[in-house]
Amino acid sequence: MSMQTADPAEFLPRRRPSQERSRRRFDDILRAARALLVEVGFEAFTSEQVALRAGVPIGSLYQFFGNKYAIICELDRLDTANVEKALEDFGSEIPTLDWAQLLEKLLDHLATLWRTDPSRRAVWLAMQATPPTRAIAAGHERQLASQVTRILAPLTPGSEPVYRQTLAEVIVHVTYSMLNFSIRDGQSHPDAVVQLKSMLTHYLLAAEAEAARRRM
C-alpha cells in the first residue's frame, strides 16, 4: 500500500464487532498489539505477529483490520477517547475550582496514565510514521483541542472562538509532546512534567491577561 495514495478507509477497522465473542477477539487483538508495539517498535510490528500474540488466526484479524496502520490508528483513537474522558471529568469542575489547581490535577492525572502505560508513547510514535497517520493523529489532537476550547471559555471570557481554539491546539500539542518526552528511554522523567506545568501555567496566565486587555 502506497502511503501517499492510500484510501482513508485503509486506516479504519473493516468492521466493528457487535457480538460478545467478536468483541472479545477484537479487544484481544488490540491488547496484543499494544504489548507488541512496546516490545518491538513500529518498524518491526506486523499484523502476523499481532495475530500470533493474540492467539487468533490471521484471517480473523483481517476481518477487523486490513493492515497494521489500521490497528495503530484504532489504538490512537482509543487513547484519544481516554483523554477526552479525563478532560470531561476535570472540565465539570470549572468554574468552581481555581483553573491553576485544575491544570495541576489534570496534568498529574495524565502523567500517571503515560507513566503506567508505556504503550501510549509507542502508539504516538507509530502515528508519526507516515503522512496519512500523522494527519489522523493531528485530527485526534484537534478533537481534544475542541474540548479544551470549551474548558477555556471561563478563563478567557469575551475572547473570539478562533483565539481560544488556537490556545487549545497549542496546549494539546505541547502537552502530548512533553508527556511523551517525560517517559523517554523507558524511564520516567518527572522533571519534564514539572516543566510542562510551569509552561502551561505561564501560557494561560498570559492568555488570561490578553483576554482582559481585549475587554477594556
Short mmCIF file of C-alpha atoms in Angstrom, two decimals, residues 59 61 92 131 147:
data_model
loop_
_atom_site.label_atom_id
_atom_site.label_comp_id
_atom_site.label_asym_id
_atom_site.label_seq_id
_atom_site.Cartn_x
_atom_site.Cartn_y
_atom_site.Cartn_z
CA GLY A 59 -7.79 -14.36 8.82
CA LEU A 61 -7.50 -10.32 12.41
CA SER A 92 -17.00 19.61 35.03
CA PRO A 131 1.90 11.29 6.28
CA GLN A 147 -12.93 20.14 24.07
#
